[in-house]
Amino acid sequence: MSGKRGTDKDTGISVVKNLIAGGVSRCTATALLHPMDVVKTRLQFQRSQATGAHYRNGFDAFVSILRNEGVRAFGKGLGVKCSYILPASAITFTIYEMFKEAFAQKKYGWNLVLAFVLGACGRATMTVVRTPFDIVKQHLQVNGMLRQPVLNKGSTSKKDLSVKTVLQLIRETQGNKGYFTGVTVTIARDVAFSGSYFFSYELCKYFLYKFTSYPDAVKHMAAGGAAGCIATVMSLPIDVVKTRIQTQATLPPELRYPSLRNAVYSMYKNEGPSIFIRGLGPRLVQ
């Protein structure tokens, strides 16, 4: 009996460790890469009718933001993002460890299909939960480049837009459904990225093992890096559309897209096909 209690206690401690490790590691990585997320979001959002700033490329955007708004601008939306990824990544990390342990002990036999289905459903569910956080984060990131930035009530500074103000703005302009604008596009992007990534990873790994004699670790790293780049390129057009339709609360009504179809058509007609690969450089860095 005492042995069982000891095992349960050890399991509980292990789960807590996994939660902490997963959450802290993901938040640290997010904080380091967040400046690139700000740059990517602004590149994808910018349009001459609404934005005072116009960036030629990722490097120009980075330098311009730093010069005109200071280092603090690169942290816009970081708190919102971490408030989501801390519990989400911790839970994901824990589930991963539990499945790994279970498969190692052969408890699940041939239930790999079930694991895949559960993983896919879990990913879609987390995407839905994440969407409101992403929308608020993006509005915080782009506010500094607007011709008429949104200000907090009683404030004259565009540098300190609050989460509360963004939430109120979304509700006033789009209603409660505005918190989930573009959720289907986000799911499509995640599916496109995941599918492209795993397909490319397996294909690259096959060729590396067949035609090279590098150590296994090098092959896996090379395949992973190449797959990440391919998946990013394949999913970027959807990501650009997602950014555009999720950052409309701060825009005047005449500049908002009434539908997803209108967004794609208007972007192509007014800005050309290159709009759909905008932000590629910062996205690859991420």
mmCIF file of N, CA and C in Angstrom, residues 142-230:
data_model
loop_
_atom_site.group_PDB
_atom_site.id
_atom_site.type_symbol
_atom_site.label_atom_id
_atom_site.label_comp_id
_atom_site.label_asym_id
_atom_site.label_seq_id
_atom_site.Cartn_x
_atom_site.Cartn_y
_atom_site.Cartn_z
ATOM 1 N N VAL A 142 0.177 46.214 -33.545
ATOM 2 C CA VAL A 142 0.087 47.102 -34.717
ATOM 3 C C VAL A 142 -0.348 48.519 -34.378
ATOM 4 N N ASN A 143 -0.806 48.753 -33.169
ATOM 5 C CA ASN A 143 -1.376 50.065 -32.838
ATOM 6 C C ASN A 143 -0.392 51.209 -33.060
ATOM 7 N N GLY A 144 0.877 50.967 -32.789
ATOM 8 C CA GLY A 144 1.873 52.024 -32.912
ATOM 9 C C GLY A 144 2.137 52.503 -34.324
ATOM 10 N N MET A 145 1.692 51.739 -35.340
ATOM 11 C CA MET A 145 1.964 52.135 -36.720
ATOM 12 C C MET A 145 0.742 52.740 -37.408
ATOM 13 N N LEU A 146 -0.378 52.851 -36.699
ATOM 14 C CA LEU A 146 -1.589 53.398 -37.292
ATOM 15 C C LEU A 146 -1.507 54.919 -37.459
ATOM 16 N N ARG A 147 -2.157 55.422 -38.494
ATOM 17 C CA ARG A 147 -2.256 56.869 -38.676
ATOM 18 C C ARG A 147 -3.023 57.498 -37.514
ATOM 19 N N GLN A 148 -4.058 56.805 -37.072
ATOM 20 C CA GLN A 148 -4.846 57.264 -35.936
ATOM 21 C C GLN A 148 -4.881 56.147 -34.892
ATOM 22 N N PRO A 149 -3.832 56.034 -34.093
ATOM 23 C CA PRO A 149 -3.756 54.953 -33.115
ATOM 24 C C PRO A 149 -4.848 55.048 -32.059
ATOM 25 N N VAL A 150 -5.235 53.889 -31.551
ATOM 26 C CA VAL A 150 -6.226 53.825 -30.484
ATOM 27 C C VAL A 150 -5.545 54.216 -29.173
ATOM 28 N N LEU A 151 -6.237 55.040 -28.367
ATOM 29 C CA LEU A 151 -5.676 55.489 -27.096
ATOM 30 C C LEU A 151 -6.510 54.959 -25.940
ATOM 31 N N ASN A 152 -5.851 54.745 -24.819
ATOM 32 C CA ASN A 152 -6.585 54.406 -23.613
ATOM 33 C C ASN A 152 -7.427 55.603 -23.185
ATOM 34 N N LYS A 153 -8.510 55.343 -22.515
ATOM 35 C CA LYS A 153 -9.386 56.412 -22.069
ATOM 36 C C LYS A 153 -8.626 57.386 -21.178
ATOM 37 N N GLY A 154 -8.667 58.686 -21.544
ATOM 38 C CA GLY A 154 -7.997 59.719 -20.765
ATOM 39 C C GLY A 154 -6.506 59.829 -21.024
ATOM 40 N N SER A 155 -5.983 59.065 -22.006
ATOM 41 C CA SER A 155 -4.545 59.081 -22.295
ATOM 42 C C SER A 155 -4.287 59.755 -23.636
ATOM 43 N N THR A 156 -3.084 60.312 -23.786
ATOM 44 C CA THR A 156 -2.670 60.919 -25.048
ATOM 45 C C THR A 156 -1.506 60.153 -25.673
ATOM 46 N N SER A 157 -1.105 59.044 -25.058
ATOM 47 C CA SER A 157 0.039 58.265 -25.537
ATOM 48 C C SER A 157 -0.420 57.016 -26.260
ATOM 49 N N LYS A 158 0.171 56.778 -27.425
ATOM 50 C CA LYS A 158 -0.156 55.570 -28.192
ATOM 51 C C LYS A 158 0.738 54.396 -27.811
ATOM 52 N N LYS A 159 1.648 54.621 -26.872
ATOM 53 C CA LYS A 159 2.632 53.597 -26.543
ATOM 54 C C LYS A 159 2.138 52.592 -25.509
ATOM 55 N N ASP A 160 1.049 52.899 -24.826
ATOM 56 C CA ASP A 160 0.630 52.044 -23.721
ATOM 57 C C ASP A 160 -0.816 51.596 -23.843
ATOM 58 N N LEU A 161 -1.198 51.132 -25.004
ATOM 59 C CA LEU A 161 -2.543 50.611 -25.203
ATOM 60 C C LEU A 161 -2.748 49.402 -24.297
ATOM 61 N N SER A 162 -3.859 49.377 -23.570
ATOM 62 C CA SER A 162 -4.100 48.297 -22.613
ATOM 63 C C SER A 162 -4.940 47.178 -23.219
ATOM 64 N N VAL A 163 -4.849 46.031 -22.604
ATOM 65 C CA VAL A 163 -5.651 44.878 -23.025
ATOM 66 C C VAL A 163 -7.132 45.193 -22.852
ATOM 67 N N LYS A 164 -7.478 45.875 -21.768
ATOM 68 C CA LYS A 164 -8.874 46.227 -21.504
ATOM 69 C C LYS A 164 -9.455 47.082 -22.629
ATOM 70 N N THR A 165 -8.662 48.054 -23.107
ATOM 71 C CA THR A 165 -9.125 48.919 -24.184
ATOM 72 C C THR A 165 -9.351 48.129 -25.465
ATOM 73 N N VAL A 166 -8.441 47.197 -25.772
ATOM 74 C CA VAL A 166 -8.577 46.373 -26.975
ATOM 75 C C VAL A 166 -9.827 45.497 -26.885
ATOM 76 N N LEU A 167 -10.052 44.890 -25.732
ATOM 77 C CA LEU A 167 -11.237 44.041 -25.547
ATOM 78 C C LEU A 167 -12.522 44.845 -25.735
ATOM 79 N N GLN A 168 -12.549 46.048 -25.193
ATOM 80 C CA GLN A 168 -13.728 46.913 -25.345
ATOM 81 C C GLN A 168 -13.922 47.313 -26.800
ATOM 82 N N LEU A 169 -12.824 47.625 -27.470
ATOM 83 C CA LEU A 169 -12.897 48.042 -28.867
ATOM 84 C C LEU A 169 -13.443 46.921 -29.751
ATOM 85 N N ILE A 170 -12.959 45.708 -29.541
ATOM 86 C CA ILE A 170 -13.430 44.569 -30.330
ATOM 87 C C ILE A 170 -14.914 44.337 -30.097
ATOM 88 N N ARG A 171 -15.325 44.402 -28.834
ATOM 89 C CA ARG A 171 -16.747 44.180 -28.521
ATOM 90 C C ARG A 171 -17.629 45.272 -29.129
ATOM 91 N N GLU A 172 -17.153 46.523 -29.113
ATOM 92 C CA GLU A 172 -17.947 47.630 -29.650
ATOM 93 C C GLU A 172 -18.057 47.589 -31.176
ATOM 94 N N THR A 173 -16.994 47.156 -31.848
ATOM 95 C CA THR A 173 -16.985 47.182 -33.315
ATOM 96 C C THR A 173 -17.467 45.888 -33.955
ATOM 97 N N GLN A 174 -17.280 44.752 -33.262
ATOM 98 C CA GLN A 174 -17.592 43.467 -33.873
ATOM 99 C C GLN A 174 -18.491 42.574 -33.026
ATOM 100 N N GLY A 175 -18.770 43.001 -31.802
ATOM 101 C CA GLY A 175 -19.557 42.154 -30.914
ATOM 102 C C GLY A 175 -18.693 41.046 -30.314
ATOM 103 N N ASN A 176 -19.300 40.194 -29.519
ATOM 104 C CA ASN A 176 -18.543 39.113 -28.874
ATOM 105 C C ASN A 176 -17.934 38.139 -29.877
ATOM 106 N N LYS A 177 -18.566 38.000 -31.047
ATOM 107 C CA LYS A 177 -18.018 37.100 -32.070
ATOM 108 C C LYS A 177 -16.675 37.598 -32.596
ATOM 109 N N GLY A 178 -16.385 38.882 -32.362
ATOM 110 C CA GLY A 178 -15.119 39.434 -32.806
ATOM 111 C C GLY A 178 -13.912 38.804 -32.132
ATOM 112 N N TYR A 179 -14.133 38.229 -30.944
ATOM 113 C CA TYR A 179 -13.032 37.571 -30.240
ATOM 114 C C TYR A 179 -12.614 36.275 -30.918
ATOM 115 N N PHE A 180 -13.449 35.782 -31.840
ATOM 116 C CA PHE A 180 -13.133 34.535 -32.538
ATOM 117 C C PHE A 180 -13.062 34.736 -34.050
ATOM 118 N N THR A 181 -12.873 35.989 -34.467
ATOM 119 C CA THR A 181 -12.725 36.269 -35.893
ATOM 120 C C THR A 181 -11.552 35.476 -36.477
ATOM 121 N N GLY A 182 -11.791 34.825 -37.586
ATOM 122 C CA GLY A 182 -10.712 34.115 -38.270
ATOM 123 C C GLY A 182 -10.329 32.789 -37.654
ATOM 124 N N VAL A 183 -11.172 32.235 -36.788
ATOM 125 C CA VAL A 183 -10.798 30.976 -36.151
ATOM 126 C C VAL A 183 -10.671 29.844 -37.168
ATOM 127 N N THR A 184 -11.543 29.833 -38.183
ATOM 128 C CA THR A 184 -11.450 28.778 -39.198
ATOM 129 C C THR A 184 -10.181 28.929 -40.038
ATOM 130 N N VAL A 185 -9.794 30.183 -40.299
ATOM 131 C CA VAL A 185 -8.562 30.432 -41.043
ATOM 132 C C VAL A 185 -7.358 29.986 -40.215
ATOM 133 N N THR A 186 -7.414 30.225 -38.912
ATOM 134 C CA THR A 186 -6.318 29.824 -38.029
ATOM 135 C C THR A 186 -6.167 28.308 -38.007
ATOM 136 N N ILE A 187 -7.293 27.608 -37.935
ATOM 137 C CA ILE A 187 -7.245 26.145 -37.966
ATOM 138 C C ILE A 187 -6.670 25.669 -39.304
ATOM 139 N N ALA A 188 -7.100 26.312 -40.403
ATOM 140 C CA ALA A 188 -6.581 25.947 -41.726
ATOM 141 C C ALA A 188 -5.078 26.169 -41.800
ATOM 142 N N ARG A 189 -4.607 27.275 -41.215
ATOM 143 C CA ARG A 189 -3.167 27.539 -41.218
ATOM 144 C C ARG A 189 -2.410 26.477 -40.434
ATOM 145 N N ASP A 190 -2.935 26.125 -39.250
ATOM 146 C CA ASP A 190 -2.264 25.131 -38.420
ATOM 147 C C ASP A 190 -2.239 23.767 -39.092
ATOM 148 N N VAL A 191 -3.341 23.422 -39.757
ATOM 149 C CA VAL A 191 -3.399 22.145 -40.478
ATOM 150 C C VAL A 191 -2.406 22.149 -41.636
ATOM 151 N N ALA A 192 -2.365 23.271 -42.380
ATOM 152 C CA ALA A 192 -1.437 23.386 -43.509
ATOM 153 C C ALA A 192 0.006 23.288 -43.032
ATOM 154 N N PHE A 193 0.313 23.950 -41.915
ATOM 155 C CA PHE A 193 1.678 23.914 -41.397
ATOM 156 C C PHE A 193 2.049 22.514 -40.916
ATOM 157 N N SER A 194 1.175 21.928 -40.106
ATOM 158 C CA SER A 194 1.479 20.607 -39.545
ATOM 159 C C SER A 194 1.604 19.547 -40.630
ATOM 160 N N GLY A 195 0.660 19.561 -41.571
ATOM 161 C CA GLY A 195 0.712 18.583 -42.653
ATOM 162 C C GLY A 195 1.960 18.730 -43.500
ATOM 163 N N SER A 196 2.272 19.978 -43.868
ATOM 164 C CA SER A 196 3.471 20.241 -44.678
ATOM 165 C C SER A 196 4.739 19.886 -43.915
ATOM 166 N N TYR A 197 4.723 20.176 -42.629
ATOM 167 C CA TYR A 197 5.927 19.924 -41.822
ATOM 168 C C TYR A 197 6.239 18.437 -41.740
ATOM 169 N N PHE A 198 5.273 17.632 -41.326
ATOM 170 C CA PHE A 198 5.544 16.206 -41.133
ATOM 171 C C PHE A 198 5.803 15.486 -42.450
ATOM 172 N N PHE A 199 5.109 15.891 -43.520
ATOM 173 C CA PHE A 199 5.365 15.296 -44.825
ATOM 174 C C PHE A 199 6.785 15.626 -45.281
ATOM 175 N N SER A 200 7.167 16.905 -45.167
ATOM 176 C CA SER A 200 8.505 17.331 -45.591
ATOM 177 C C SER A 200 9.588 16.710 -44.725
ATOM 178 N N TYR A 201 9.295 16.598 -43.438
ATOM 179 C CA TYR A 201 10.275 16.012 -42.515
ATOM 180 C C TYR A 201 10.599 14.572 -42.891
ATOM 181 N N GLU A 202 9.553 13.785 -43.114
ATOM 182 C CA GLU A 202 9.774 12.387 -43.466
ATOM 183 C C GLU A 202 10.469 12.262 -44.816
ATOM 184 N N LEU A 203 10.109 13.134 -45.774
ATOM 185 C CA LEU A 203 10.724 13.076 -47.102
ATOM 186 C C LEU A 203 12.197 13.452 -47.034
ATOM 187 N N CYS A 204 12.513 14.525 -46.317
ATOM 188 C CA CYS A 204 13.908 14.957 -46.171
ATOM 189 C C CYS A 204 14.733 13.904 -45.438
ATOM 190 N N LYS A 205 14.147 13.333 -44.420
ATOM 191 C CA LYS A 205 14.854 12.309 -43.650
ATOM 192 C C LYS A 205 15.143 11.089 -44.522
ATOM 193 N N TYR A 206 14.196 10.734 -45.377
ATOM 194 C CA TYR A 206 14.390 9.589 -46.277
ATOM 195 C C TYR A 206 15.597 9.814 -47.189
ATOM 196 N N PHE A 207 15.659 10.995 -47.807
ATOM 197 C CA PHE A 207 16.760 11.277 -48.727
ATOM 198 C C PHE A 207 18.094 11.423 -47.988
ATOM 199 N N LEU A 208 18.068 12.000 -46.803
ATOM 200 C CA LEU A 208 19.301 12.143 -46.031
ATOM 201 C C LEU A 208 19.869 10.790 -45.628
ATOM 202 N N TYR A 209 18.987 9.885 -45.230
ATOM 203 C CA TYR A 209 19.453 8.558 -44.844
ATOM 204 C C TYR A 209 19.903 7.748 -46.057
ATOM 205 N N LYS A 210 19.301 8.002 -47.201
ATOM 206 C CA LYS A 210 19.632 7.226 -48.395
ATOM 207 C C LYS A 210 20.911 7.705 -49.060
ATOM 208 N N PHE A 211 21.158 9.012 -49.067
ATOM 209 C CA PHE A 211 22.261 9.552 -49.854
ATOM 210 C C PHE A 211 23.395 10.192 -49.045
ATOM 211 N N THR A 212 23.277 10.235 -47.719
ATOM 212 C CA THR A 212 24.355 10.829 -46.919
ATOM 213 C C THR A 212 24.771 9.877 -45.808
ATOM 214 N N SER A 213 25.915 10.161 -45.230
ATOM 215 C CA SER A 213 26.429 9.332 -44.137
ATOM 216 C C SER A 213 26.653 10.168 -42.879
ATOM 217 N N TYR A 214 25.924 11.264 -42.755
ATOM 218 C CA TYR A 214 26.040 12.111 -41.572
ATOM 219 C C TYR A 214 25.511 11.370 -40.345
ATOM 220 N N PRO A 215 25.933 11.780 -39.145
ATOM 221 C CA PRO A 215 25.383 11.177 -37.922
ATOM 222 C C PRO A 215 23.862 11.368 -37.855
ATOM 223 N N ASP A 216 23.184 10.464 -37.154
ATOM 224 C CA ASP A 216 21.722 10.525 -37.074
ATOM 225 C C ASP A 216 21.224 11.861 -36.543
ATOM 226 N N ALA A 217 21.912 12.407 -35.545
ATOM 227 C CA ALA A 217 21.489 13.677 -34.955
ATOM 228 C C ALA A 217 21.502 14.795 -35.987
ATOM 229 N N VAL A 218 22.527 14.800 -36.829
ATOM 230 C CA VAL A 218 22.638 15.815 -37.875
ATOM 231 C C VAL A 218 21.519 15.652 -38.899
ATOM 232 N N LYS A 219 21.237 14.410 -39.257
ATOM 233 C CA LYS A 219 20.163 14.144 -40.228
ATOM 234 C C LYS A 219 18.811 14.630 -39.707
ATOM 235 N N HIS A 220 18.544 14.345 -38.434
ATOM 236 C CA HIS A 220 17.266 14.763 -37.851
ATOM 237 C C HIS A 220 17.175 16.290 -37.772
ATOM 238 N N MET A 221 18.277 16.941 -37.389
ATOM 239 C CA MET A 221 18.284 18.403 -37.295
ATOM 240 C C MET A 221 18.099 19.041 -38.670
ATOM 241 N N ALA A 222 18.794 18.493 -39.669
ATOM 242 C CA ALA A 222 18.680 19.027 -41.027
ATOM 243 C C ALA A 222 17.276 18.834 -41.575
ATOM 244 N N ALA A 223 16.719 17.647 -41.355
ATOM 245 C CA ALA A 223 15.366 17.370 -41.835
ATOM 246 C C ALA A 223 14.350 18.263 -41.137
ATOM 247 N N GLY A 224 14.523 18.458 -39.850
ATOM 248 C CA GLY A 224 13.615 19.316 -39.094
ATOM 249 C C GLY A 224 13.679 20.762 -39.541
ATOM 250 N N GLY A 225 14.904 21.267 -39.758
ATOM 251 C CA GLY A 225 15.063 22.645 -40.215
ATOM 252 C C GLY A 225 14.471 22.868 -41.592
ATOM 253 N N ALA A 226 14.755 21.940 -42.509
ATOM 254 C CA ALA A 226 14.217 22.055 -43.869
ATOM 255 C C ALA A 226 12.693 21.956 -43.862
ATOM 256 N N ALA A 227 12.162 21.038 -43.064
ATOM 257 C CA ALA A 227 10.709 20.869 -42.985
ATOM 258 C C ALA A 227 10.049 22.122 -42.422
ATOM 259 N N GLY A 228 10.674 22.745 -41.434
ATOM 260 C CA GLY A 228 10.134 23.970 -40.858
ATOM 261 C C GLY A 228 10.055 25.088 -41.880
ATOM 262 N N CYS A 229 11.100 25.213 -42.694
ATOM 263 C CA CYS A 229 11.115 26.247 -43.734
ATOM 264 C C CYS A 229 10.038 25.989 -44.791
ATOM 265 N N ILE A 230 9.929 24.746 -45.227
ATOM 266 C CA ILE A 230 8.931 24.395 -46.246
ATOM 267 C C ILE A 230 7.515 24.627 -45.716
#
